Amino acid sequence: MNPTATRFAPSPTGHLHLGNVRTAFFNWLLARRNGGRFVLRSEDTDAERSRDDYLEALMEDLAWLGLDWDEGPDCGGDHAPYRQVQRGDVYAAYFDKLSTERHAYPCFCSPRQLAVSRKVQLSAGRPPRYAGTCRDLAESEVASRLASGETATLRFRVERGREIRFDDLVRGPQSFASDDIGDFVIRRADGSAAFFFSNALDDSLMEISDVLRGEDHITNTPRQIMLLQCLGLRAPRYGHLSLLVGDDGAPLSKRHGASSLRELREQGFLPAAILNHLLRLGHALIEEHWYEPDAMAQAFEIGRLGRAPARFDLDQLDHWQREAIHHAGADTLAVWGGLDDLAVVPSAQRAAFLEAVRPNLSRPGDLADWAERVFGALPEPEDDASTAINAAGADFFAAAADAFATGAHSLKELARAVSERTGARGKSLYMPLRAALTGRLSGPELGPLLELMPAPAIEARLRRHAGPGDE
Ligand code: GLU
């Protein structure tokens, strides 16, 4: 039996798009679920667009998210090298084989000629494909043109009149007619390997069993299957994942709030939150609840991948962010929120403060905000808080400040004393207190906050609204 091996094969031409992150994640889940290998391969044969710093950044991003790989550019492995730019010698041998067996031929058509041919076909209402200009050139002509220094690409000769079938892991049985597929370039004029070739060859040589990739690749698959068949190599099983779209159904882009993993990371989302959202994008869970990342592989089922476009939704992500914060260890949360750098929080109270505000955190900056509200200088009350303070009136706060000054230090004692003196109850008792003490109408439970706040600050915050007093 062929053990599971999956891969993520990004082209390092930019920061990781969330669609690619989901692809990486699903391949990782499949490998981990089956105890197999997960390979990271850099598809960097396009020298103009690929950059080393993007490769570094994407490895860093994947590691941050918690997706680890067993073989890859940094750690090596049995099928090294894992950067396609370093695999030129491997490719050369297979180009020779295809050329010798007449499965591939040099093509001298210039980009201009090809563009004209495309235009002509399109205006005749036909799908554009290579017209076959160089498919049957005489060997002598090929030899003399090459000898005279003309540059050529290498094209794969697609066999005519064939049907190519495969069983897509997500979309079921697929069938393509080879007559609809033009001969395609497998080596560029500069000698570098083209995507169709290096991608399929490496999957086979790296013994990849299953390829999950974006549905935009589905029409590439019959080409790659034909290529591997000609080389006598085994093709992986392919599964094409539905497109990732924004909440309005359009392809995911920056205007949906974020489109790359970097952006989400910079906005302060936790890895576990992102993974919980991605796990549900185009994948229907059997049991719907929060998943710890190390339990996700067991919940992943190829048979539950869907064909409908998957919607990335920041509100959903926010929901999982709150769950992630709820489930995070105190150390993780402290690092995330930069607790140690918040000088205003006394060290003895750090742990209690973190737990008191945990339910109200959503972004790392929220921790600093609450630290300032509890231990530092209180910002001006927000508008609705101000309204509540004014509605309660000066007598209310005079009563509160006096009660606190005479020992009513817990929220219970304070509330009881104020209620007795002013008759306020329920919301009109607690809201003004919260507004005056925190500057907001919503937030963490007031009782624990009161225990953390320095007593002089509490009294001053209450007194501030108690009017001029009767001197
Ligand atoms: N380098 C290709 C891409 O980034 C890989 C496609 C595939 O997964 O086969 O789209």
Coordinates of C-alpha atoms and ligand atoms in Angstrom, one line a residue:
M1 CA 0.0 0.0 0.0
N2 CA 1.2 3.5 -0.8
P3 CA 1.6 5.4 2.4
T4 CA 0.1 8.9 2.4
A5 CA 2.4 11.7 1.4
T6 CA 1.2 15.2 0.6
R7 CA 2.9 18.4 -0.2
F8 CA 2.5 22.2 -0.3
A9 CA 4.2 23.6 -3.4
P10 CA 4.0 27.4 -3.3
S11 CA 5.7 29.7 -5.7
P12 CA 7.5 32.3 -3.6
T13 CA 6.3 35.3 -5.4
G14 CA 4.5 37.1 -2.6
H15 CA 3.1 36.6 0.9
L16 CA 0.9 33.6 1.5
H17 CA -2.7 34.2 0.3
L18 CA -5.3 32.7 2.6
G19 CA -6.4 30.4 -0.2
N20 CA -2.9 28.9 -0.3
V21 CA -2.8 28.7 3.5
R22 CA -6.0 26.6 3.4
T23 CA -4.5 24.4 0.7
A24 CA -1.3 23.9 2.8
F25 CA -3.4 23.2 5.9
F26 CA -5.7 20.6 4.3
N27 CA -2.6 18.8 2.9
W28 CA -1.0 18.9 6.3
L29 CA -4.2 17.6 7.9
L30 CA -4.4 14.7 5.5
A31 CA -0.7 13.7 6.1
R32 CA -1.0 14.0 9.8
R33 CA -4.3 12.1 9.9
N34 CA -2.8 9.1 8.1
G35 CA 0.6 9.3 9.8
G36 CA 2.2 10.2 6.5
R37 CA 4.7 12.7 5.2
F38 CA 4.1 16.4 4.5
V39 CA 6.6 17.9 2.1
L40 CA 7.3 21.6 1.5
R41 CA 8.5 22.3 -2.1
S42 CA 9.4 25.7 -3.4
E43 CA 8.3 26.2 -7.0
D44 CA 10.7 28.9 -7.8
T45 CA 11.7 28.2 -11.4
D46 CA 10.4 31.5 -12.5
A47 CA 13.5 33.5 -11.7
E48 CA 12.0 36.9 -12.3
R49 CA 9.1 36.6 -9.9
S50 CA 10.5 34.3 -7.2
R51 CA 12.3 35.7 -4.2
D52 CA 14.3 34.1 -1.4
D53 CA 12.9 36.5 1.2
Y54 CA 9.3 35.4 0.2
L55 CA 10.4 31.7 0.7
E56 CA 11.8 32.6 4.2
A57 CA 8.7 34.6 5.0
L58 CA 6.3 31.8 4.0
M59 CA 8.2 29.2 6.0
E60 CA 8.1 31.5 9.0
D61 CA 4.4 32.0 8.5
L62 CA 3.6 28.3 8.2
A63 CA 5.7 27.5 11.3
W64 CA 3.9 30.3 13.2
L65 CA 0.6 28.8 12.3
G66 CA 1.8 25.4 13.6
L67 CA 2.0 23.6 10.2
D68 CA 5.3 21.6 10.3
W69 CA 6.8 19.8 7.4
D70 CA 8.9 16.6 7.3
E71 CA 10.9 17.4 4.2
G72 CA 11.6 20.8 2.8
P73 CA 14.1 23.5 1.7
D74 CA 15.4 24.1 5.2
C75 CA 15.5 20.6 6.6
G76 CA 16.2 18.5 3.6
G77 CA 14.9 14.9 3.3
D78 CA 15.1 11.8 1.1
H79 CA 14.0 13.6 -2.0
A80 CA 16.2 16.7 -1.8
P81 CA 16.6 19.3 -3.1
Y82 CA 13.2 20.9 -2.4
R83 CA 13.8 24.1 -4.3
Q84 CA 13.0 23.6 -8.0
V85 CA 15.6 26.1 -9.0
Q86 CA 18.2 23.5 -7.7
R87 CA 16.7 20.6 -9.6
G88 CA 17.9 21.5 -13.1
D89 CA 20.0 18.3 -13.5
V90 CA 17.0 16.1 -12.5
Y91 CA 14.8 17.9 -15.1
A92 CA 17.5 17.7 -17.8
A93 CA 17.4 13.9 -17.9
Y94 CA 13.6 13.9 -18.3
F95 CA 13.7 16.5 -21.0
D96 CA 16.2 14.3 -22.9
K97 CA 14.0 11.3 -22.5
L98 CA 10.9 13.1 -23.8
S99 CA 12.8 14.6 -26.7
T100 CA 14.5 11.3 -27.7
E101 CA 11.2 9.5 -27.6
R102 CA 9.6 12.3 -29.7
H103 CA 7.1 13.2 -26.9
A104 CA 8.5 16.7 -26.9
Y105 CA 9.8 19.0 -29.7
P106 CA 11.5 22.4 -29.9
C107 CA 9.2 25.3 -30.7
F108 CA 10.6 28.4 -32.4
C109 CA 7.4 30.5 -32.3
S110 CA 8.1 33.9 -30.8
P111 CA 5.8 35.3 -28.1
R112 CA 4.5 37.7 -30.8
Q113 CA 3.6 34.9 -33.2
L114 CA 1.8 33.1 -30.5
A115 CA -0.2 36.2 -29.5
V116 CA -1.3 36.7 -33.0
S117 CA -2.4 33.1 -33.4
R118 CA -4.3 33.4 -30.1
K119 CA -6.1 36.4 -31.3
V120 CA -7.1 34.8 -34.6
Q121 CA -8.5 31.8 -32.9
L122 CA -10.4 33.9 -30.3
S123 CA -12.0 36.1 -33.0
A124 CA -13.0 32.9 -34.9
G125 CA -14.8 31.9 -31.7
R126 CA -12.5 29.0 -30.9
P127 CA -10.7 28.4 -27.6
P128 CA -7.0 29.4 -28.1
R129 CA -4.5 26.6 -28.2
Y130 CA -1.1 26.1 -29.8
A131 CA -1.6 25.8 -33.5
G132 CA 1.0 23.2 -34.0
T133 CA 3.3 25.3 -36.1
C134 CA 6.5 23.5 -35.0
R135 CA 5.0 20.2 -34.2
D136 CA 6.2 18.5 -37.4
L137 CA 9.3 20.4 -38.5
A138 CA 11.8 18.2 -40.3
E139 CA 14.7 17.1 -38.1
S140 CA 17.2 18.8 -40.4
E141 CA 15.3 22.1 -40.1
V142 CA 15.3 21.9 -36.3
A143 CA 19.0 21.0 -36.2
S144 CA 20.0 24.0 -38.4
R145 CA 17.8 26.5 -36.6
L146 CA 19.2 25.4 -33.3
A147 CA 22.7 25.5 -34.7
S148 CA 22.2 29.0 -35.9
G149 CA 21.4 30.0 -32.3
E150 CA 17.6 30.4 -32.6
T151 CA 16.0 30.1 -29.2
A152 CA 13.3 27.5 -28.6
T153 CA 11.0 26.3 -26.0
L154 CA 10.3 22.6 -25.6
R155 CA 6.7 21.6 -26.1
F156 CA 5.0 18.4 -25.0
R157 CA 3.4 16.6 -28.0
V158 CA -0.2 15.9 -26.9
E159 CA -1.4 12.6 -28.3
R160 CA -4.5 13.2 -30.5
G161 CA -7.9 11.5 -30.1
R162 CA -7.5 10.4 -26.5
E163 CA -9.7 10.7 -23.5
I164 CA -8.1 11.3 -20.1
R165 CA -10.0 10.3 -17.1
F166 CA -9.3 10.7 -13.4
D167 CA -11.2 10.4 -10.2
D168 CA -11.0 13.7 -8.4
L169 CA -10.9 13.3 -4.6
V170 CA -13.3 16.2 -4.2
R171 CA -15.2 16.4 -7.5
G172 CA -15.6 12.8 -8.6
P173 CA -15.0 11.3 -12.0
Q174 CA -13.5 13.8 -14.6
S175 CA -13.0 13.3 -18.3
F176 CA -11.1 15.4 -20.8
A177 CA -10.5 15.1 -24.6
S178 CA -6.9 15.4 -25.6
D179 CA -8.0 17.1 -28.8
D180 CA -9.1 20.1 -26.6
I181 CA -5.6 20.4 -25.3
G182 CA -2.8 22.1 -27.3
D183 CA 0.8 21.1 -27.1
F184 CA 2.1 22.9 -24.1
V185 CA 5.5 24.3 -23.0
I186 CA 7.5 22.2 -20.6
R187 CA 10.8 24.1 -20.9
R188 CA 11.0 27.8 -21.3
A189 CA 13.3 29.5 -23.8
D190 CA 15.7 30.4 -21.0
G191 CA 16.1 26.7 -20.2
S192 CA 14.0 26.7 -17.0
A193 CA 11.4 24.1 -16.4
A194 CA 7.8 25.2 -16.8
F195 CA 5.1 24.6 -14.2
F196 CA 3.3 21.7 -15.9
F197 CA 6.4 19.7 -16.1
S198 CA 8.4 20.4 -12.9
N199 CA 5.2 20.3 -10.7
A200 CA 4.1 16.9 -12.0
L201 CA 7.5 15.4 -12.2
D202 CA 8.4 16.4 -8.7
D203 CA 5.1 15.1 -7.3
S204 CA 6.0 11.7 -8.8
L205 CA 9.7 11.7 -7.9
M206 CA 8.9 12.8 -4.3
E207 CA 6.4 9.9 -4.1
I208 CA 3.5 12.2 -3.3
S209 CA 0.3 10.1 -2.9
D210 CA -2.3 12.9 -2.8
V211 CA -2.4 16.4 -4.1
L212 CA -5.0 18.8 -2.8
R213 CA -4.9 22.1 -4.7
G214 CA -7.0 24.9 -5.9
E215 CA -9.7 24.2 -8.5
D216 CA -8.0 26.7 -10.9
H217 CA -5.6 23.8 -11.5
I218 CA -8.2 21.2 -12.6
T219 CA -7.6 21.7 -16.3
N220 CA -3.9 21.3 -15.8
T221 CA -4.4 17.9 -14.4
P222 CA -5.1 16.0 -17.6
R223 CA -1.9 17.5 -19.1
Q224 CA 0.1 16.4 -16.1
I225 CA -1.3 12.9 -16.2
M226 CA -0.4 12.5 -19.9
L227 CA 3.1 13.8 -19.2
L228 CA 3.7 11.4 -16.3
Q229 CA 2.3 8.5 -18.4
C230 CA 4.8 9.2 -21.2
L231 CA 7.6 9.1 -18.6
G232 CA 6.3 5.9 -17.2
L233 CA 5.9 7.6 -13.8
R234 CA 3.1 7.2 -11.3
A235 CA 0.7 10.2 -10.9
P236 CA -0.7 11.1 -7.5
R237 CA -4.4 11.2 -6.7
Y238 CA -5.7 14.8 -7.3
G239 CA -8.4 16.7 -5.4
H240 CA -9.4 20.2 -6.4
L241 CA -10.5 22.4 -3.6
S242 CA -13.3 25.0 -4.1
L243 CA -12.4 28.6 -4.5
L244 CA -12.0 30.7 -1.4
V245 CA -14.2 33.8 -1.7
G246 CA -15.1 36.8 0.5
D247 CA -18.4 37.3 2.3
D248 CA -19.8 38.9 -0.9
G249 CA -18.9 35.9 -3.0
A250 CA -16.0 37.7 -4.9
P251 CA -12.5 36.2 -4.9
L252 CA -10.9 36.9 -1.6
S253 CA -8.8 40.1 -1.7
K254 CA -7.6 42.9 0.6
R255 CA -10.9 44.7 0.5
H256 CA -12.4 41.8 2.5
G257 CA -10.3 42.9 5.5
A258 CA -7.4 40.6 4.9
S259 CA -6.2 38.3 2.2
S260 CA -2.9 37.1 3.4
L261 CA -1.8 35.2 6.5
R262 CA 0.6 38.1 7.3
E263 CA -2.2 40.6 7.5
L264 CA -4.2 38.4 10.0
R265 CA -1.0 37.8 12.0
E266 CA -0.4 41.6 12.1
Q267 CA -4.0 42.2 13.2
G268 CA -3.4 39.9 16.2
F269 CA -5.3 36.8 15.3
L270 CA -4.1 33.7 17.1
P271 CA -3.0 30.7 15.1
A272 CA -5.7 28.5 16.7
A273 CA -8.4 30.9 15.7
I274 CA -7.3 31.0 12.1
L275 CA -7.1 27.2 12.0
N276 CA -10.6 26.8 13.4
H277 CA -12.0 29.0 10.7
L278 CA -10.0 27.4 7.9
L279 CA -11.0 23.9 9.0
R280 CA -14.6 24.8 8.1
L281 CA -13.9 26.5 4.8
G282 CA -15.1 24.0 2.2
H283 CA -14.9 21.2 4.7
A284 CA -18.1 20.1 6.6
L285 CA -17.2 18.9 10.1
I286 CA -19.1 16.0 11.6
E287 CA -19.0 17.5 15.1
E288 CA -19.3 21.3 15.3
H289 CA -17.3 22.7 18.2
W290 CA -14.0 24.3 19.0
Y291 CA -11.0 22.2 18.0
E292 CA -7.5 22.3 19.6
P293 CA -5.1 22.2 16.7
D294 CA -3.7 18.8 17.6
A295 CA -7.2 17.3 17.4
M296 CA -8.0 18.7 14.0
A297 CA -6.3 16.0 11.9
Q298 CA -8.7 13.4 13.3
A299 CA -11.6 15.5 12.4
F300 CA -10.5 15.9 8.8
E301 CA -12.3 13.8 6.2
I302 CA -11.5 14.0 2.5
G303 CA -15.1 12.9 1.8
R304 CA -16.4 16.0 3.5
L305 CA -14.7 18.5 1.2
G306 CA -17.3 20.5 -0.7
R307 CA -17.5 21.9 -4.2
A308 CA -19.2 25.1 -3.5
P309 CA -17.1 28.2 -3.0
A310 CA -16.0 28.6 0.6
R311 CA -16.6 31.9 2.3
F312 CA -14.0 33.5 4.4
D313 CA -15.7 35.7 6.9
L314 CA -14.1 38.0 9.4
D315 CA -17.1 37.8 11.8
Q316 CA -16.6 34.0 11.9
L317 CA -12.9 34.5 12.4
D318 CA -13.7 36.9 15.3
H319 CA -15.9 34.3 16.9
W320 CA -13.0 31.7 16.8
Q321 CA -10.6 34.4 18.0
R322 CA -12.7 34.8 21.2
E323 CA -12.8 31.0 21.5
A324 CA -9.0 30.8 21.0
I325 CA -8.5 33.4 23.8
H326 CA -10.9 31.5 26.1
H327 CA -8.9 28.3 25.5
A328 CA -5.4 29.7 25.5
G329 CA -2.9 29.0 28.2
A330 CA -2.1 32.0 30.4
D331 CA 1.5 32.1 29.2
T332 CA 0.5 32.1 25.5
L333 CA -2.0 34.9 26.2
A334 CA 0.5 37.0 28.2
V335 CA 3.0 36.8 25.3
W336 CA 0.3 37.6 22.8
G337 CA -0.9 40.7 24.7
G338 CA 2.7 41.8 25.7
L339 CA 1.7 41.6 29.4
D340 CA 5.3 41.8 30.6
D341 CA 5.8 45.1 28.8
L342 CA 2.8 46.7 30.5
A343 CA 4.7 48.5 33.3
V344 CA 1.5 49.8 34.7
V345 CA 0.4 46.4 35.9
P346 CA 2.0 45.4 39.2
S347 CA 3.8 42.1 38.8
A348 CA 2.0 40.5 41.7
Q349 CA -1.4 41.2 40.0
R350 CA -0.5 40.2 36.5
A351 CA -2.1 36.7 36.6
A352 CA -5.3 37.9 38.3
F353 CA -5.5 40.9 35.9
L354 CA -5.1 38.6 32.8
E355 CA -7.9 36.3 34.0
A356 CA -10.2 39.2 34.9
V357 CA -10.0 40.7 31.4
R358 CA -9.7 37.5 29.4
P359 CA -13.4 37.3 28.4
N360 CA -13.1 40.8 27.0
L361 CA -10.0 40.5 24.9
S362 CA -10.1 40.2 21.1
R363 CA -6.9 41.9 19.9
P364 CA -3.5 42.2 21.7
G365 CA -4.0 45.9 22.2
D366 CA -7.1 45.3 24.3
L367 CA -4.8 44.1 27.1
A368 CA -2.9 47.4 27.2
D369 CA -6.2 49.3 27.0
W370 CA -7.6 47.5 30.1
A371 CA -4.3 47.7 31.9
E372 CA -4.5 51.5 31.5
R373 CA -8.2 51.6 32.6
V374 CA -7.6 49.5 35.7
F375 CA -4.1 50.6 36.8
G376 CA -3.3 53.8 34.9
A377 CA -4.9 57.1 34.0
L378 CA -8.5 56.6 33.1
P379 CA -9.3 58.0 29.6
E380 CA -12.3 60.3 29.2
P381 CA -15.5 58.2 29.5
E382 CA -17.0 57.1 26.2
D383 CA -20.2 58.9 25.1
D384 CA -22.7 56.4 26.4
A385 CA -20.7 56.1 29.7
S386 CA -20.8 59.8 30.0
T387 CA -24.6 59.8 29.6
A388 CA -25.0 57.2 32.3
I389 CA -22.8 59.2 34.7
N390 CA -24.8 62.3 34.1
A391 CA -28.1 60.5 34.5
A392 CA -27.0 59.1 37.9
G393 CA -26.1 62.6 39.1
A394 CA -23.7 64.0 41.7
D395 CA -25.5 62.7 44.7
F396 CA -25.2 59.2 43.5
F397 CA -21.4 59.6 43.2
A398 CA -21.1 61.4 46.5
A399 CA -22.8 58.5 48.1
A400 CA -20.5 56.1 46.3
A401 CA -17.3 57.9 47.2
D402 CA -18.3 58.3 50.8
A403 CA -19.2 54.6 51.1
F404 CA -15.9 53.6 49.6
A405 CA -14.0 55.9 51.8
T406 CA -15.7 54.4 54.9
G407 CA -14.8 50.9 54.0
A408 CA -17.3 49.6 51.4
H409 CA -14.5 48.2 49.2
S410 CA -16.1 45.2 47.6
L411 CA -18.6 45.7 44.8
K412 CA -21.2 44.1 46.9
E413 CA -20.7 46.4 49.8
L414 CA -20.4 49.4 47.7
A415 CA -23.5 48.7 45.7
R416 CA -25.5 48.0 48.8
A417 CA -24.4 51.2 50.5
V418 CA -25.2 53.3 47.4
S419 CA -28.5 51.6 46.9
E420 CA -29.5 52.3 50.5
R421 CA -28.6 56.0 50.2
T422 CA -30.0 56.7 46.8
G423 CA -32.6 54.1 46.1
A424 CA -30.9 53.1 42.8
R425 CA -31.1 49.5 41.8
G426 CA -30.2 47.1 39.0
K427 CA -28.9 48.8 35.9
S428 CA -29.2 52.3 37.2
L429 CA -27.0 51.2 40.1
Y430 CA -24.3 49.2 38.3
M431 CA -24.0 51.1 35.0
P432 CA -23.0 54.5 36.5
L433 CA -20.5 52.7 38.8
R434 CA -19.0 50.9 35.8
A435 CA -19.0 54.0 33.7
A436 CA -17.2 56.1 36.3
L437 CA -14.7 53.4 37.2
T438 CA -13.8 52.1 33.7
G439 CA -15.0 54.8 31.3
R440 CA -17.2 52.3 29.5
L441 CA -20.6 50.6 29.8
S442 CA -19.3 47.2 28.9
G443 CA -16.3 45.2 30.0
P444 CA -15.0 42.6 32.3
E445 CA -16.9 41.8 35.5
L446 CA -16.7 44.8 37.8
G447 CA -16.2 42.9 41.1
P448 CA -12.8 41.4 40.2
L449 CA -11.7 44.7 38.6
L450 CA -12.5 46.6 41.8
E451 CA -10.3 44.2 43.7
L452 CA -7.4 45.0 41.3
M453 CA -7.8 48.7 41.2
P454 CA -5.7 50.8 43.6
A455 CA -8.1 52.1 46.3
P456 CA -7.1 55.8 45.9
A457 CA -7.9 55.6 42.2
I458 CA -11.3 54.1 42.9
E459 CA -12.2 56.8 45.4
A460 CA -10.9 59.6 43.0
R461 CA -12.9 58.2 40.1
L462 CA -16.1 58.2 42.1
R463 CA -15.4 61.6 43.7
R464 CA -14.8 63.2 40.4
H465 CA -18.5 63.0 39.5
A466 CA -19.7 63.9 43.0
G467 CA -20.1 67.6 42.3
P468 CA -18.3 70.5 44.1
G469 CA -19.2 69.2 47.5
D470 CA -20.3 71.4 50.4
E471 CA -17.3 73.2 51.7
Ligands
GLU1 N1 3.1 26.4 -7.5 C1 1.8 26.1 -7.8 C2 0.9 27.2 -7.2 O1 1.3 27.9 -6.3 C3 1.4 24.8 -7.2 C4 0.1 24.2 -7.7 C5 -0.1 22.8 -7.1 O2 -0.4 22.7 -5.9 O3 0.0 21.9 -7.9 O4 -0.2 27.4 -7.7

